[in-house]
Coordinates of C-alpha atoms and ligand atoms in Angstrom, one line a residue:
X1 CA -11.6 -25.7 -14.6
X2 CA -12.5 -22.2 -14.5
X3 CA -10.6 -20.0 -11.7
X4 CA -12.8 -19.1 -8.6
X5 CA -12.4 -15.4 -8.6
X6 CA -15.2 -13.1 -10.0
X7 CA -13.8 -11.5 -13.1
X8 CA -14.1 -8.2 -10.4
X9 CA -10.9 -9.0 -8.4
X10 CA -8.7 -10.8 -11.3
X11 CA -8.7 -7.6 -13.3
X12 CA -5.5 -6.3 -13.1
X13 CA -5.4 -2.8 -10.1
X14 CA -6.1 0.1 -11.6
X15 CA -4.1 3.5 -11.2
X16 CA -4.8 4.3 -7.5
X17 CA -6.8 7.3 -7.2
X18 CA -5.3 8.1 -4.0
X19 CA -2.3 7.3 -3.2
X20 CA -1.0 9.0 0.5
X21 CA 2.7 7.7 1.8
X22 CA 4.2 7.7 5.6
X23 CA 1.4 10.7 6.7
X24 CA 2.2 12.6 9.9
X25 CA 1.3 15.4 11.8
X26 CA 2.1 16.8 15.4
X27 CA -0.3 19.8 17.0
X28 CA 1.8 20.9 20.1
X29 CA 3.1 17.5 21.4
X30 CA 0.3 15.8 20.6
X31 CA 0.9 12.8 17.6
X32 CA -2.7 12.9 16.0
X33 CA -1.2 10.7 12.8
X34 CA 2.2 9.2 11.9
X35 CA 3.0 6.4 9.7
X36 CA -0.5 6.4 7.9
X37 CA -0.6 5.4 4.0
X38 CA -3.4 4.1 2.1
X39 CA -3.8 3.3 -2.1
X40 CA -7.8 3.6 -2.7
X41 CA -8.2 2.5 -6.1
X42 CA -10.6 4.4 -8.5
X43 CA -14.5 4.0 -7.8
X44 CA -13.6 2.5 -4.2
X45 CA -15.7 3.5 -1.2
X46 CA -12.9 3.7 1.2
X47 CA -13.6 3.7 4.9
X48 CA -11.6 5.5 7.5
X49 CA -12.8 4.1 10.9
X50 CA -12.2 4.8 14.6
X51 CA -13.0 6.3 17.6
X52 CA -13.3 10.0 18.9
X53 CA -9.5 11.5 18.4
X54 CA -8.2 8.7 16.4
X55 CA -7.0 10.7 13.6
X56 CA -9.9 10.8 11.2
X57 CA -10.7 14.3 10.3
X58 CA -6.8 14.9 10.7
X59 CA -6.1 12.3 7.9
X60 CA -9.0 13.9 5.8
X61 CA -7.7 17.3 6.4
X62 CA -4.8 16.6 4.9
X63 CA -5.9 14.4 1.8
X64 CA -8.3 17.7 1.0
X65 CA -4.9 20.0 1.2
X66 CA -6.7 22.1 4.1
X67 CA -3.8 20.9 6.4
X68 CA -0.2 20.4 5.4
X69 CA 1.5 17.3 6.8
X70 CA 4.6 17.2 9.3
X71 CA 5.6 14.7 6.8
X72 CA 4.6 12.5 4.3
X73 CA 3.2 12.6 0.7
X74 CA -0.5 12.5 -1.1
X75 CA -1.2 12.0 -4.8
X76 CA -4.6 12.4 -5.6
X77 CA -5.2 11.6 -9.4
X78 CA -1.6 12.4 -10.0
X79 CA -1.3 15.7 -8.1
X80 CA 0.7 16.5 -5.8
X81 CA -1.8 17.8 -3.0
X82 CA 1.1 19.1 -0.3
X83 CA 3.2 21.1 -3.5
X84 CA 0.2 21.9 -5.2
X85 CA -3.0 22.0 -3.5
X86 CA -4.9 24.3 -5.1
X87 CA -4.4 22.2 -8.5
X88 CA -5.7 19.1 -6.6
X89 CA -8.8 21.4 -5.8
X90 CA -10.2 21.0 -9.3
X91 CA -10.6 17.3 -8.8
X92 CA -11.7 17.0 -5.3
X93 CA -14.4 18.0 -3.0
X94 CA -14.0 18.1 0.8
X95 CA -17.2 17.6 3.4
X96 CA -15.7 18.7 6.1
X97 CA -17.2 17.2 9.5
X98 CA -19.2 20.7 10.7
X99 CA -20.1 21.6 6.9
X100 CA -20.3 25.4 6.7
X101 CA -23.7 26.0 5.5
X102 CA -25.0 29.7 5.4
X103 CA -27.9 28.8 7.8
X104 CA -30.0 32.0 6.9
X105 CA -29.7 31.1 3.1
X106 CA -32.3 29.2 1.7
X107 CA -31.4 25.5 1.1
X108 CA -31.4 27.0 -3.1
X109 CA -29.0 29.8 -2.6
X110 CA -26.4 27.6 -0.6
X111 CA -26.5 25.3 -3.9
X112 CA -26.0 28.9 -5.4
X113 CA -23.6 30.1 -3.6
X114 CA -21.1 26.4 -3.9
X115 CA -21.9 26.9 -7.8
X116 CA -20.4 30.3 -8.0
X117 CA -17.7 29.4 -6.0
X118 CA -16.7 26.3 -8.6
X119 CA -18.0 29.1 -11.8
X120 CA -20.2 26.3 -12.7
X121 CA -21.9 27.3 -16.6
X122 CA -25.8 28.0 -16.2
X123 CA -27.3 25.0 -17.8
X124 CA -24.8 22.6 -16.5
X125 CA -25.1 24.0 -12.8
X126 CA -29.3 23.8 -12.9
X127 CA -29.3 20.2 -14.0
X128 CA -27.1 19.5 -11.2
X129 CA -28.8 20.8 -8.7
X130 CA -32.5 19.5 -10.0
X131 CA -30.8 15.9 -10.3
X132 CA -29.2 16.0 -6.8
X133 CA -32.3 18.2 -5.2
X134 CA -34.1 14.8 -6.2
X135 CA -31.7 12.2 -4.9
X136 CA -31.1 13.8 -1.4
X137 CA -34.9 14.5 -1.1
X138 CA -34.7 18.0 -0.5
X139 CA -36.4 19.4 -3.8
X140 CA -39.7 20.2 -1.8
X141 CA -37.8 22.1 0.5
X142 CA -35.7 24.6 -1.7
X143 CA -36.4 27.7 -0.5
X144 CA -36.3 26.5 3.1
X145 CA -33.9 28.4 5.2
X146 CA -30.9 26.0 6.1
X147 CA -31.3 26.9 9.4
X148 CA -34.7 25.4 9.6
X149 CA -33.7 21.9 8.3
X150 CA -33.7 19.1 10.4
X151 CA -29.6 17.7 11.3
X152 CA -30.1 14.9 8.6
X153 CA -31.1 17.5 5.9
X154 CA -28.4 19.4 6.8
X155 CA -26.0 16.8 6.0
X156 CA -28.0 15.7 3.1
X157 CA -27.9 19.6 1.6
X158 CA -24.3 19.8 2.7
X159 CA -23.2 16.3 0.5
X160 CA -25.4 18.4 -2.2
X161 CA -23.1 21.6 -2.2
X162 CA -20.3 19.2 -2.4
X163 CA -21.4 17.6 -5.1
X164 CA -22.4 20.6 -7.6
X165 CA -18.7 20.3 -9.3
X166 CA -18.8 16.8 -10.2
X167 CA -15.5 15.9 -8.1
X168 CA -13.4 12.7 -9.4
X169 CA -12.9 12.6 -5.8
X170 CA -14.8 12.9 -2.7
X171 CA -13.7 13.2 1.1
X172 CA -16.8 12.9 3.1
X173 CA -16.1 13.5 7.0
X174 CA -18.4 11.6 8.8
X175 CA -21.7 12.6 6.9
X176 CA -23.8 10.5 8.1
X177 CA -23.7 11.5 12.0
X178 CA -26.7 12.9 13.2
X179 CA -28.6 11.4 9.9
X180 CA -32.2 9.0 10.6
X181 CA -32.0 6.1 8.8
X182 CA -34.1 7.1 5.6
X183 CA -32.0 9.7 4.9
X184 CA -28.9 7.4 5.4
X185 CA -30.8 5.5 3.0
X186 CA -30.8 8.2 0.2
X187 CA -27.4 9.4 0.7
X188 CA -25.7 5.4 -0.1
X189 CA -27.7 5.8 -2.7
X190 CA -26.3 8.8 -4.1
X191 CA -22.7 7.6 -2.9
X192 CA -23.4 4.3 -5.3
X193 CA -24.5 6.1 -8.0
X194 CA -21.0 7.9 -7.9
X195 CA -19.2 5.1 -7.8
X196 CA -20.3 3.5 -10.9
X197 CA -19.6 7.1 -12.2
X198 CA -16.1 6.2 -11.4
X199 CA -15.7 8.8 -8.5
X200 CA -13.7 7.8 -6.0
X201 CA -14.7 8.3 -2.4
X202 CA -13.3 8.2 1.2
X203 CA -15.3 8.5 4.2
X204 CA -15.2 8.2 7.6
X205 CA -17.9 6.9 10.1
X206 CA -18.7 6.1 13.3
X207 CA -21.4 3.9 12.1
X208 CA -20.3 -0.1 11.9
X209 CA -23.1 -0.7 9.9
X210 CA -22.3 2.1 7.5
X211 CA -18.5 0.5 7.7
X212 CA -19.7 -2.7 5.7
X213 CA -20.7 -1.1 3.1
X214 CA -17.2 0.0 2.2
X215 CA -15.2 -1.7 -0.4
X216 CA -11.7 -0.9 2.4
X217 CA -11.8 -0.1 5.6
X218 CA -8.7 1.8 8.0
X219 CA -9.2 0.8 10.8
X220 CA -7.7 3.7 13.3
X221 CA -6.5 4.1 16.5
X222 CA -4.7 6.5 18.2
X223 CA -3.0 8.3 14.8
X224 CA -2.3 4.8 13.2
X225 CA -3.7 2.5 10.7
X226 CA -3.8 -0.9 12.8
X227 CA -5.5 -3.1 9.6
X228 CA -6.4 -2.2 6.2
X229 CA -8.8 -4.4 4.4
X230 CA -12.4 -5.7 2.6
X231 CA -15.2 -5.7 5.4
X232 CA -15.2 -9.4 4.7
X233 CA -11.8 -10.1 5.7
X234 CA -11.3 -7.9 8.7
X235 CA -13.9 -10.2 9.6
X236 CA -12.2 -12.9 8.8
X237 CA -9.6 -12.3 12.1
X238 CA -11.8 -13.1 14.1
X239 CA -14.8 -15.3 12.5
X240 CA -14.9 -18.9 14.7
X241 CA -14.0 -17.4 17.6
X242 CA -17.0 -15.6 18.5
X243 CA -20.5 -16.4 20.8
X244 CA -22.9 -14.3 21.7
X245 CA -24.7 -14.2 24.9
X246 CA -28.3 -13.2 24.7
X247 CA -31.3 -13.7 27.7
X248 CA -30.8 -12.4 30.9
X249 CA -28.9 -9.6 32.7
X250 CA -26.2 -9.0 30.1
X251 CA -24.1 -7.4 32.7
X252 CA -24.3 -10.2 35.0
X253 CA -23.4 -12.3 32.2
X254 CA -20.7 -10.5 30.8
X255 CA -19.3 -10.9 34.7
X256 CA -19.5 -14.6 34.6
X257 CA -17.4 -15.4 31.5
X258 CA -15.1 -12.2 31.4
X259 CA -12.6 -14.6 33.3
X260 CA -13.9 -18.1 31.8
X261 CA -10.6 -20.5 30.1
X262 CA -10.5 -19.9 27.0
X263 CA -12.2 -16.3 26.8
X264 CA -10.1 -13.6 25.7
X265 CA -12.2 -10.5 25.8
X266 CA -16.1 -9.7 26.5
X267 CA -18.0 -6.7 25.0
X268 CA -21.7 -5.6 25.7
X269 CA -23.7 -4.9 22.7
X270 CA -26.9 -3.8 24.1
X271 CA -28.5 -6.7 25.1
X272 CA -26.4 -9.1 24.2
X273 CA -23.0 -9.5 25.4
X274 CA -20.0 -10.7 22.3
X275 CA -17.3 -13.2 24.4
X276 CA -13.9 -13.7 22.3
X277 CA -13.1 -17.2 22.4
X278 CA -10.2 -19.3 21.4
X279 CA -12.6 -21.5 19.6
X280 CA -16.6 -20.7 19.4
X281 CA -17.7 -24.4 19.0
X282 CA -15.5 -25.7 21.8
X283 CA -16.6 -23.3 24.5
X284 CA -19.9 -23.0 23.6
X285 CA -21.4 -25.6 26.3
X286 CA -18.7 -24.7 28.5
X287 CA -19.7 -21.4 28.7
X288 CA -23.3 -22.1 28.8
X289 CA -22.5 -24.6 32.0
X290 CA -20.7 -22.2 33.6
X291 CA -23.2 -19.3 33.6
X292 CA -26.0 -22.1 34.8
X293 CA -23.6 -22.6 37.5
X294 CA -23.7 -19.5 38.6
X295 CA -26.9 -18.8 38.8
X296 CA -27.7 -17.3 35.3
X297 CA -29.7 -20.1 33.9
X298 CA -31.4 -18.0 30.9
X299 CA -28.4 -17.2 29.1
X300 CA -28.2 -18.4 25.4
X301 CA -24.8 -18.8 24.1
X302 CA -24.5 -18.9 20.6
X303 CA -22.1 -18.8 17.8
X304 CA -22.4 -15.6 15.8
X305 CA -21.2 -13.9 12.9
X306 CA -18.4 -11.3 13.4
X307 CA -19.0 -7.5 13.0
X308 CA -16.4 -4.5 12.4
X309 CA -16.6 -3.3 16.0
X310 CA -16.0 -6.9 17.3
X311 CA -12.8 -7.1 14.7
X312 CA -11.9 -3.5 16.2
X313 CA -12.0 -4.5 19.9
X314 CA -9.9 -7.6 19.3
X315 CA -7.5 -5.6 17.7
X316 CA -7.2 -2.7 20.3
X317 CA -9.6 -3.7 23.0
X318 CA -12.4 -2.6 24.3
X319 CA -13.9 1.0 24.3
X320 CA -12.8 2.5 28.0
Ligands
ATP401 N1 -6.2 21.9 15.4 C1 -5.9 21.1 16.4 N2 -5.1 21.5 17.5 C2 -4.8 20.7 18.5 N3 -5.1 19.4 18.5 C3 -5.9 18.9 17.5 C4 -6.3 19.7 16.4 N4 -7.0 18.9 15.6 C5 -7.0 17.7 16.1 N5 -6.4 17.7 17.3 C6 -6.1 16.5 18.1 O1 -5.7 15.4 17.3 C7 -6.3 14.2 17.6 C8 -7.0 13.6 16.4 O2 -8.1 14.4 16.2 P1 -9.1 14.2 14.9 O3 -10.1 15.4 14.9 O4 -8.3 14.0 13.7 O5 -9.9 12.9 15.4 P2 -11.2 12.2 14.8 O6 -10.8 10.8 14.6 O7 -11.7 12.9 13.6 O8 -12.2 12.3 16.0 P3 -13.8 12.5 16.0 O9 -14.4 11.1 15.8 O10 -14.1 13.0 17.4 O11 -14.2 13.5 14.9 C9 -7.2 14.5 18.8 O12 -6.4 14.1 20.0 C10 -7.4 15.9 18.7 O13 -7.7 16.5 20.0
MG402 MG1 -13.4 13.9 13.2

């Protein structure tokens, strides 16, 4: 019988691209990271995920060689980033969270000005830009100023700058923020595109849906990595134990189960309200009985398909 896996995950592991060991750093007295490692494999799309101050831009910081560690080690394609950072600058490129565009530059002499900087030769540097100018969308706007761009073409012409080098790898601070959908659209695009070039990425992001497209996800949470896995089997933690509540006030009805047997957490998603359950097809009707009971007859409780927040919450509750 042939073996179930795809060929994809019975190859054997390739080097790690990026391999960071026991990370930690202290500002003052505050801990913004200890104990953080992570192995991203070559050509991965690795996630970094978690709220405002968990640690994210501090992680990235430090993986770009910007920020030394309290403690701790990074290799990034071999190199020794804390010893040696400006050697691991030849293979990386950083997007730092605020990208420092020259906002009264045109959206062509900011490409310039990030091709000097990496001494980029002529011919090489002018089919870069034309290629990337075309994938981000922006070539009808090249002699824009940046200032004048809209916040998604912004972070579209800042991914642009950071791609003029053709990094191996690519630390992308949540780029995406701020970006309409369209343009989100065209930047995964240029982000797959990479990865079949065999560039490794790391990003972080605020967006859940942005999160599934990630080969790994970290989750973080307060300077730690609490879980480290596919999108698929985070979701695994907590697939058959979740309903969701739609119809009706979704407060009301988040106030009628939050205390129900069997329900270990509720979280409003809009309009719909995900409870935690011990086990979704059990408490379905229960659920749905009690909320008639009290008064909330057009509730709908149904079972449905774990997300990345609803794997997040169970694993460090809810948002405050
Ligand atoms: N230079 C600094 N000096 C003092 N404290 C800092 C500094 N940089 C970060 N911190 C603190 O460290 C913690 C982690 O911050 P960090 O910026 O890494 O979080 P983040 O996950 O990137 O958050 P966000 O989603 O808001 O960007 C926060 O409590 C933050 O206030
Ligand atoms: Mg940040």
């Amino acid at each position: 019988m042939k073996p179930e896996t795809s060929p994809q995950e019975s190859a054997p592991p390739v080097r790690p691209a990026i391999v960071a060991v026991d990370l930690a750093r202290r500002f003052g007295t505050l801990e913004a990271v200890r104990d953080v490692s992570m192995s991203v494999a070559q050509g991965e799309i690795f996630g970094l995920v978690g709220p405002d101050g968990a640690g994210k831009t501090t992680v990235m910081r430090m993986l770009a060689g910007v920020l030394r560690p309290d403690a701790g080690t990074i290799a990034l394609e071999g190199i020794d980033v804390v010893g040696e950072p400006e050697r691991a600058k030849a293979v990386l490129s950083y997007m730092p969270q605020r990208f420092g565009l020259y906002e009264d530059l045109t959206v062509d002499e900011n490409i310039f000005f990030y091709g000097e900087l990496f001494e980029l030769p002529k011919a090489q540097f002018r089919e870069r830009r034309t290629e990337l100018l075309e994938a981000a969308g922006l070539a009808p706007f090249r002699r824009r100023l940046a200032g004048q761009l809209s916040g998604g073409m912004k972070q579209k012409l800042g991914l642009v700058c950071a791609l003029i080098h053709t990094p191996r790898i690519l630390l992308l601070d949540e780029p995406t923020t701020g970006v309409d959908p369209v343009s989100r659209r065209d930047f995964w695009a240029i982000l797959y595109r990479l990865r079949e070039q065999g560039v490794t990425i790391v990003m972080s992001t605020a967006y859940m849906d942005e999160a599934e497209r990630c080969s790994r996800l970290a989750l973080l949470h307060e300077g730690r990595v609490r879980c480290c896995d596919t999108p698929q089997r985070l979701k695994d933690i907590v697939r058959g134990s979740l309903l969701s509540v739609t119809g009706g006030d979704p407060r009301a009805n988040a106030a009628a189960l939050a205390e129900a047997p069997g329900v270990a957490g509720v979280l409003l998603m809009g309009d719909r309200v995900h409870v935690r359950v011990d086990d979704a097809a059990r408490r379905k009707d229960e659920l749905t009985a009690r909320l008639d009971g009290q008064g909330l007859p057009h509730a709908r409780v149904e079972p449905v398909e774990p997300g990345i927040e609803d794997v997040f919450v169970a694993l460090v509750g809810a948002p405050a």
